[in-house]
Amino acid sequence: MPNPHPAGTVTIPGLMAEAQAAQKAGEAARAARLYEQVLERRPDHAGAWLARIEIALGRGKARRARKLCEAALANCPGHRVAIGTKRARALEAGGARPEALALLEALSEEAADDVPLAATLAGMRHRAGNLDGAFDMYGRVLDLRPDHPGAWLARIEIALARGQAARALELIEAALPLLPGQARALEIKRVRALDAEGRLSEALDRLAPLRAGAPGDLPLALLEAGLMRRTGDLAGAEAAYARVLERDPGQAGAWLGRIDIAQTAGDPDRARALAEAGVQACPDHLALIARRAGLLVHMGQSGAAIAQLEAALETRPGELRLMLELARAELAAGRAAAAGARYAACLEAAPENAQARLGLAEAHEAQGAPDKGLAVLADHMGDGPAPGLKAAELMGQAGQVAGRAALLDRLAGMAPRMSEPELLRLFKLGEQADHAGAALAVVHSLDQRARISPLLAQFLMTRARVIVPPDRARALQAALESRLPPSRVPEFRAVSAALFSGPEEALAQARADLPGPRDTQGAALIGERLLDAGHPRLGFRYLRACVARWPAAPHLRRQFLRACIETGQLAAGHAWLDRLETRDPDLDTGPERMALMTQEGRLEETRTLAEARAAQGLRTLSPRQFLDLALALGDLEASARAAQEVQREPGAGRQNAAHFSTTLHGAQFNELRLYHAARDHALQAGEPEAEVEARLARDFFFPAKRIVAAHADRFGPRPDSRPAPGSDESVPRQIFQYWNSPAVPEEVGALMQSWRDAPGFEHHLYDRARALAFLRKAFGTGHARAFQLANSPAEECDFLRLCLLYKHGGIYADADDRLTGDAGALIAEGPGLILAREPWGAVANNVIVAPQGHPLLLWALEAAGRSLLARENDGTWFKTGPGLVTRAVASWLAEAGPAAERGLTLLSLPQLRAHVHPHVRLGYKSSGSYWNARDAHAPGALVSALSGLTPHGGNNSND
């Protein structure tokens, strides 16, 4: 340590020069001692004070810096602005950012032309997330000093953060002449802006000379690898990341990039292995630790993620990021109370942490306490999109309609700086609240963006298919497609093809865009399209091979489970889950088990398991699924609780939230209430319970369903008991279908062709005119009048099928059902009338196999005719659909006596699916002409805005 200078041997300017040289050389302690010597000689030397404060700030000593600021202000009152600027920085470093910002804002009003003050205030606003305020303040800095490099670079960064790549490019062009020394930094930002614009090839071209000039620059190598990944060159990106890691295994960005590639390819096992390797190479990198935990949650192993994060926190107690990640994992696992307590602890440790505050509100929401969640966000709804959106969702659940409308007004103004998932939430909130301005703001924001998320593009395409004319919807498809990452375009094209032309076209499109070999994303897409198009057995075989190759891919697991259900191979589904649990004991297969159990009709077991999981804080059924169970079990109290939860769901939608009673769930709940009231009244009057049930089953679905369930086991398929052809109860070999207009859509015609081609059967297609002619001739004007009073084509064909089958006998099949087997084998399933019983207990009416003149059909058509003629306002499902057929079956069982077993066969849905693929997902159901498109209305401004989106210049086809 050098001795202090002898008194009188050095001047203050000399000491200052020596101190500044030491400071520049990184000798902070020596520089501080020299500045202290200056202040001993001249206590009012502002430069020495400011330098000492800067050294303390640079060494992370915020408290020391604040004390120095107080001393400096006492000795140098004329330098209040400069010292106050340093004090604000010290306050921020000490965790008091709001106080620091208030101080800077006050000083700025006094010294509007002070460049360091303006730059510090801009930077602090930037770090606080106030991008608009920061951008404006950086603009003031540039007004005062046009060549300020930090202000230019920060404004460009803010434009990129807002998703305004075109604006960023404009700023880069303006900055280049003023900042010749920053040409390289500006060129790197240009590459990033071109990337954000979707101009990936151009970005790579711009990056090439930068890479050539600095081949060893790892950040540039990482940027290049990221660009290659986004062009869809996953193999090239993987190789580039691997080269970076060969040179420096501690480059966490390269590990994260490789994990992203594995996830993009839909290979979670590989992603998890890379995350483990990354954590081994970078054991202190919190982003990698968090990513590893996030992958486990995504794979359905929340318990394992929680255990890993708890272990990481043992070596890093109080590490905020790990605590937040642990709370997220607990929330994903259904442990809302534990997650809430942890978020509260995070918020106590860091009162300004927005993630902790938002997480606490979500934990309250998960526990059914939206008011508590709102209280957490009360003073922070305007802090940014995330808290505002969550508050709007909670207001909807809490019934705060007026407050939500005002908040949506503010959120609409924030749309330009929202992420794509946030924009999707805003659009849905706007629809739910009938707030057209929110949805419009989303579309206008998208018009300024070069890249959007596939999820948002698919949602908007689905919505537009309902409200936008077909020609303009096609133009919108091109506009959205141009904004997608190239690797996700095939998926979007398949979705669009399904919306416009149906599942067969979507399958053809997917096969054309995704030639083998496929990754898990492509495999899941092909499997889903096979199932949608009515090829369940082929889909099952294909997906079984896929899950054997990629057992950890959740999206493949979901599709394979669907294939098990649609082919009736429920035992195969359970066996497959057993194998998964053996392979990975941490995997939670409870939700999948409950899905299979529901299809097996094990409803009480399913509810018991679901409630037990909820009590343990595990992921369980949604409120809507709990409502389905409660309704199927006829439990009025549980249905009332679940109905309230359904209406409060964040994504409930306008129809469920405001008009729940008009939905099928609402109608079923109302009917259950009426039935219970009628039953209680009859029992109190002394009527025997068995007689009450039999009587009420004629008018109410729920007692009818119970009667059918009590007899169902006796009426399964009995091929050996089928009457011989030609006897009185044999089924004529003819097939009936209905389409209300003579012109049948091409995709519907393709399904009808599967029935038309059934060997040995006559096919009869009725339109509205032919139906009326048949009814007048066969039944008279009353039945024709009932048909004419139907509220929809669905009610028309429900009534017509009963009349046709009673008069002629044969098979009736809905227009959206595909014959996948042999129609003769369907008839051979059993004697008499053949119907299918759904897992929830209702008797379906989409496919009916009937002998001529069956009395059950007579009961049903007479009941339907009375309801239609009376203009009853019951929903279609009850009036003419499965609700009616279930009541008809129950009433006939009560009257048929010993003849019942020869006159009725009840198939399970999987047994029906051995012959028929029901309810194929056809494109016409997505259009505004579909009778059940309740949301086909939309503000004209929204329709115009969606129609006006045009393809972006950086079209992905060029990349």
PDB file of C-alpha atoms in Angstrom, residues 684-809:
ATOM      1  CA  GLN A 684     -94.137 -36.102   0.694  1.00  0.00           C
ATOM      2  CA  ALA A 685     -97.648 -36.808  -0.616  1.00  0.00           C
ATOM      3  CA  GLY A 686     -97.080 -40.485   0.149  1.00  0.00           C
ATOM      4  CA  GLU A 687     -96.636 -41.838  -3.386  1.00  0.00           C
ATOM      5  CA  PRO A 688     -94.401 -44.981  -3.437  1.00  0.00           C
ATOM      6  CA  GLU A 689     -90.869 -44.216  -4.592  1.00  0.00           C
ATOM      7  CA  ALA A 690     -90.831 -46.802  -7.405  1.00  0.00           C
ATOM      8  CA  GLU A 691     -94.049 -45.394  -8.835  1.00  0.00           C
ATOM      9  CA  VAL A 692     -92.698 -41.830  -8.551  1.00  0.00           C
ATOM     10  CA  GLU A 693     -89.575 -42.735 -10.512  1.00  0.00           C
ATOM     11  CA  ALA A 694     -91.495 -44.561 -13.228  1.00  0.00           C
ATOM     12  CA  ARG A 695     -93.995 -41.726 -13.604  1.00  0.00           C
ATOM     13  CA  LEU A 696     -91.409 -38.944 -13.626  1.00  0.00           C
ATOM     14  CA  ALA A 697     -89.227 -40.848 -16.106  1.00  0.00           C
ATOM     15  CA  ARG A 698     -91.795 -40.030 -18.777  1.00  0.00           C
ATOM     16  CA  ASP A 699     -91.080 -36.320 -18.342  1.00  0.00           C
ATOM     17  CA  PHE A 700     -87.588 -36.063 -16.826  1.00  0.00           C
ATOM     18  CA  PHE A 701     -84.265 -37.292 -18.147  1.00  0.00           C
ATOM     19  CA  PHE A 702     -82.550 -38.124 -14.853  1.00  0.00           C
ATOM     20  CA  PRO A 703     -84.951 -40.784 -13.514  1.00  0.00           C
ATOM     21  CA  ALA A 704     -85.171 -42.181 -17.055  1.00  0.00           C
ATOM     22  CA  LYS A 705     -81.390 -42.476 -17.191  1.00  0.00           C
ATOM     23  CA  ARG A 706     -81.342 -44.343 -13.876  1.00  0.00           C
ATOM     24  CA  ILE A 707     -83.987 -46.797 -15.074  1.00  0.00           C
ATOM     25  CA  VAL A 708     -82.018 -47.433 -18.279  1.00  0.00           C
ATOM     26  CA  ALA A 709     -78.797 -47.903 -16.295  1.00  0.00           C
ATOM     27  CA  ALA A 710     -80.478 -50.433 -14.011  1.00  0.00           C
ATOM     28  CA  HIS A 711     -81.402 -52.604 -17.021  1.00  0.00           C
ATOM     29  CA  ALA A 712     -78.401 -51.887 -19.309  1.00  0.00           C
ATOM     30  CA  ASP A 713     -76.406 -55.011 -18.467  1.00  0.00           C
ATOM     31  CA  ARG A 714     -79.264 -57.219 -19.720  1.00  0.00           C
ATOM     32  CA  PHE A 715     -79.412 -55.524 -23.089  1.00  0.00           C
ATOM     33  CA  GLY A 716     -75.860 -55.714 -24.393  1.00  0.00           C
ATOM     34  CA  PRO A 717     -75.018 -57.141 -27.836  1.00  0.00           C
ATOM     35  CA  ARG A 718     -76.549 -60.596 -28.306  1.00  0.00           C
ATOM     36  CA  PRO A 719     -75.748 -61.657 -31.882  1.00  0.00           C
ATOM     37  CA  ASP A 720     -76.938 -65.238 -31.325  1.00  0.00           C
ATOM     38  CA  SER A 721     -80.377 -63.984 -30.311  1.00  0.00           C
ATOM     39  CA  ARG A 722     -80.980 -61.849 -33.399  1.00  0.00           C
ATOM     40  CA  PRO A 723     -84.149 -62.834 -35.228  1.00  0.00           C
ATOM     41  CA  ALA A 724     -83.644 -64.496 -38.565  1.00  0.00           C
ATOM     42  CA  PRO A 725     -83.901 -62.250 -41.636  1.00  0.00           C
ATOM     43  CA  GLY A 726     -87.461 -61.906 -42.801  1.00  0.00           C
ATOM     44  CA  SER A 727     -89.098 -62.297 -39.364  1.00  0.00           C
ATOM     45  CA  ASP A 728     -91.283 -59.526 -37.965  1.00  0.00           C
ATOM     46  CA  GLU A 729     -88.483 -57.890 -35.986  1.00  0.00           C
ATOM     47  CA  SER A 730     -85.705 -58.055 -38.576  1.00  0.00           C
ATOM     48  CA  VAL A 731     -84.180 -54.762 -39.669  1.00  0.00           C
ATOM     49  CA  PRO A 732     -84.720 -53.831 -43.329  1.00  0.00           C
ATOM     50  CA  ARG A 733     -81.503 -53.236 -45.219  1.00  0.00           C
ATOM     51  CA  GLN A 734     -81.986 -49.567 -45.929  1.00  0.00           C
ATOM     52  CA  ILE A 735     -80.189 -46.466 -44.669  1.00  0.00           C
ATOM     53  CA  PHE A 736     -81.728 -43.027 -44.130  1.00  0.00           C
ATOM     54  CA  GLN A 737     -79.956 -39.673 -43.835  1.00  0.00           C
ATOM     55  CA  TYR A 738     -81.006 -36.013 -43.858  1.00  0.00           C
ATOM     56  CA  TRP A 739     -79.616 -32.713 -45.049  1.00  0.00           C
ATOM     57  CA  ASN A 740     -81.976 -29.750 -44.917  1.00  0.00           C
ATOM     58  CA  SER A 741     -81.034 -28.363 -48.364  1.00  0.00           C
ATOM     59  CA  PRO A 742     -80.604 -30.177 -51.706  1.00  0.00           C
ATOM     60  CA  ALA A 743     -76.988 -29.023 -52.006  1.00  0.00           C
ATOM     61  CA  VAL A 744     -74.879 -31.162 -49.660  1.00  0.00           C
ATOM     62  CA  PRO A 745     -71.386 -29.813 -48.798  1.00  0.00           C
ATOM     63  CA  GLU A 746     -68.622 -31.840 -50.377  1.00  0.00           C
ATOM     64  CA  GLU A 747     -67.114 -32.965 -47.063  1.00  0.00           C
ATOM     65  CA  VAL A 748     -70.562 -34.086 -45.811  1.00  0.00           C
ATOM     66  CA  GLY A 749     -71.182 -35.897 -49.078  1.00  0.00           C
ATOM     67  CA  ALA A 750     -67.925 -37.821 -48.588  1.00  0.00           C
ATOM     68  CA  LEU A 751     -69.182 -39.149 -45.267  1.00  0.00           C
ATOM     69  CA  MET A 752     -72.582 -39.999 -46.706  1.00  0.00           C
ATOM     70  CA  GLN A 753     -70.796 -41.932 -49.435  1.00  0.00           C
ATOM     71  CA  SER A 754     -69.464 -44.329 -46.808  1.00  0.00           C
ATOM     72  CA  TRP A 755     -73.112 -45.297 -46.090  1.00  0.00           C
ATOM     73  CA  ARG A 756     -74.148 -45.153 -49.743  1.00  0.00           C
ATOM     74  CA  ASP A 757     -71.433 -47.727 -50.524  1.00  0.00           C
ATOM     75  CA  ALA A 758     -72.643 -50.236 -47.917  1.00  0.00           C
ATOM     76  CA  PRO A 759     -73.146 -53.471 -49.915  1.00  0.00           C
ATOM     77  CA  GLY A 760     -76.651 -54.844 -49.913  1.00  0.00           C
ATOM     78  CA  PHE A 761     -78.268 -51.673 -48.557  1.00  0.00           C
ATOM     79  CA  GLU A 762     -80.452 -49.039 -50.191  1.00  0.00           C
ATOM     80  CA  HIS A 763     -79.531 -45.462 -49.324  1.00  0.00           C
ATOM     81  CA  HIS A 764     -82.186 -42.734 -48.994  1.00  0.00           C
ATOM     82  CA  LEU A 765     -81.226 -39.069 -48.585  1.00  0.00           C
ATOM     83  CA  TYR A 766     -83.957 -36.642 -47.548  1.00  0.00           C
ATOM     84  CA  ASP A 767     -83.891 -32.868 -47.811  1.00  0.00           C
ATOM     85  CA  ARG A 768     -86.494 -30.583 -46.259  1.00  0.00           C
ATOM     86  CA  ALA A 769     -88.938 -30.695 -49.165  1.00  0.00           C
ATOM     87  CA  ARG A 770     -88.781 -34.476 -49.493  1.00  0.00           C
ATOM     88  CA  ALA A 771     -89.144 -34.833 -45.723  1.00  0.00           C
ATOM     89  CA  LEU A 772     -92.311 -32.735 -45.671  1.00  0.00           C
ATOM     90  CA  ALA A 773     -93.774 -34.729 -48.543  1.00  0.00           C
ATOM     91  CA  PHE A 774     -93.055 -38.003 -46.724  1.00  0.00           C
ATOM     92  CA  LEU A 775     -94.565 -36.769 -43.437  1.00  0.00           C
ATOM     93  CA  ARG A 776     -97.759 -35.511 -45.092  1.00  0.00           C
ATOM     94  CA  LYS A 777     -98.257 -38.776 -46.975  1.00  0.00           C
ATOM     95  CA  ALA A 778     -97.264 -41.207 -44.217  1.00  0.00           C
ATOM     96  CA  PHE A 779     -98.487 -39.396 -41.088  1.00  0.00           C
ATOM     97  CA  GLY A 780    -100.668 -36.430 -42.073  1.00  0.00           C
ATOM     98  CA  THR A 781    -100.587 -32.677 -41.732  1.00  0.00           C
ATOM     99  CA  GLY A 782    -100.039 -32.691 -37.950  1.00  0.00           C
ATOM    100  CA  HIS A 783     -96.640 -34.355 -38.227  1.00  0.00           C
ATOM    101  CA  ALA A 784     -95.694 -32.105 -41.149  1.00  0.00           C
ATOM    102  CA  ARG A 785     -96.696 -29.098 -39.068  1.00  0.00           C
ATOM    103  CA  ALA A 786     -94.563 -30.321 -36.138  1.00  0.00           C
ATOM    104  CA  PHE A 787     -91.585 -30.676 -38.497  1.00  0.00           C
ATOM    105  CA  GLN A 788     -92.116 -27.123 -39.769  1.00  0.00           C
ATOM    106  CA  LEU A 789     -92.178 -25.756 -36.212  1.00  0.00           C
ATOM    107  CA  ALA A 790     -88.734 -27.175 -35.423  1.00  0.00           C
ATOM    108  CA  ASN A 791     -86.301 -24.528 -34.195  1.00  0.00           C
ATOM    109  CA  SER A 792     -83.334 -25.843 -36.192  1.00  0.00           C
ATOM    110  CA  PRO A 793     -82.242 -28.429 -38.758  1.00  0.00           C
ATOM    111  CA  ALA A 794     -81.130 -30.557 -35.790  1.00  0.00           C
ATOM    112  CA  GLU A 795     -84.694 -30.727 -34.466  1.00  0.00           C
ATOM    113  CA  GLU A 796     -85.994 -31.414 -37.983  1.00  0.00           C
ATOM    114  CA  CYS A 797     -83.791 -34.447 -38.506  1.00  0.00           C
ATOM    115  CA  ASP A 798     -84.316 -35.676 -34.914  1.00  0.00           C
ATOM    116  CA  PHE A 799     -88.084 -35.809 -35.548  1.00  0.00           C
ATOM    117  CA  LEU A 800     -87.773 -37.101 -39.106  1.00  0.00           C
ATOM    118  CA  ARG A 801     -85.547 -40.067 -38.159  1.00  0.00           C
ATOM    119  CA  LEU A 802     -88.121 -41.322 -35.646  1.00  0.00           C
ATOM    120  CA  CYS A 803     -90.882 -41.121 -38.267  1.00  0.00           C
ATOM    121  CA  LEU A 804     -88.826 -42.781 -41.017  1.00  0.00           C
ATOM    122  CA  LEU A 805     -87.674 -45.657 -38.843  1.00  0.00           C
ATOM    123  CA  TYR A 806     -91.107 -46.266 -37.361  1.00  0.00           C
ATOM    124  CA  LYS A 807     -92.661 -46.309 -40.814  1.00  0.00           C
ATOM    125  CA  HIS A 808     -89.996 -48.240 -42.716  1.00  0.00           C
ATOM    126  CA  GLY A 809     -87.363 -49.612 -40.339  1.00  0.00           C
TER     127      GLY A 809
END
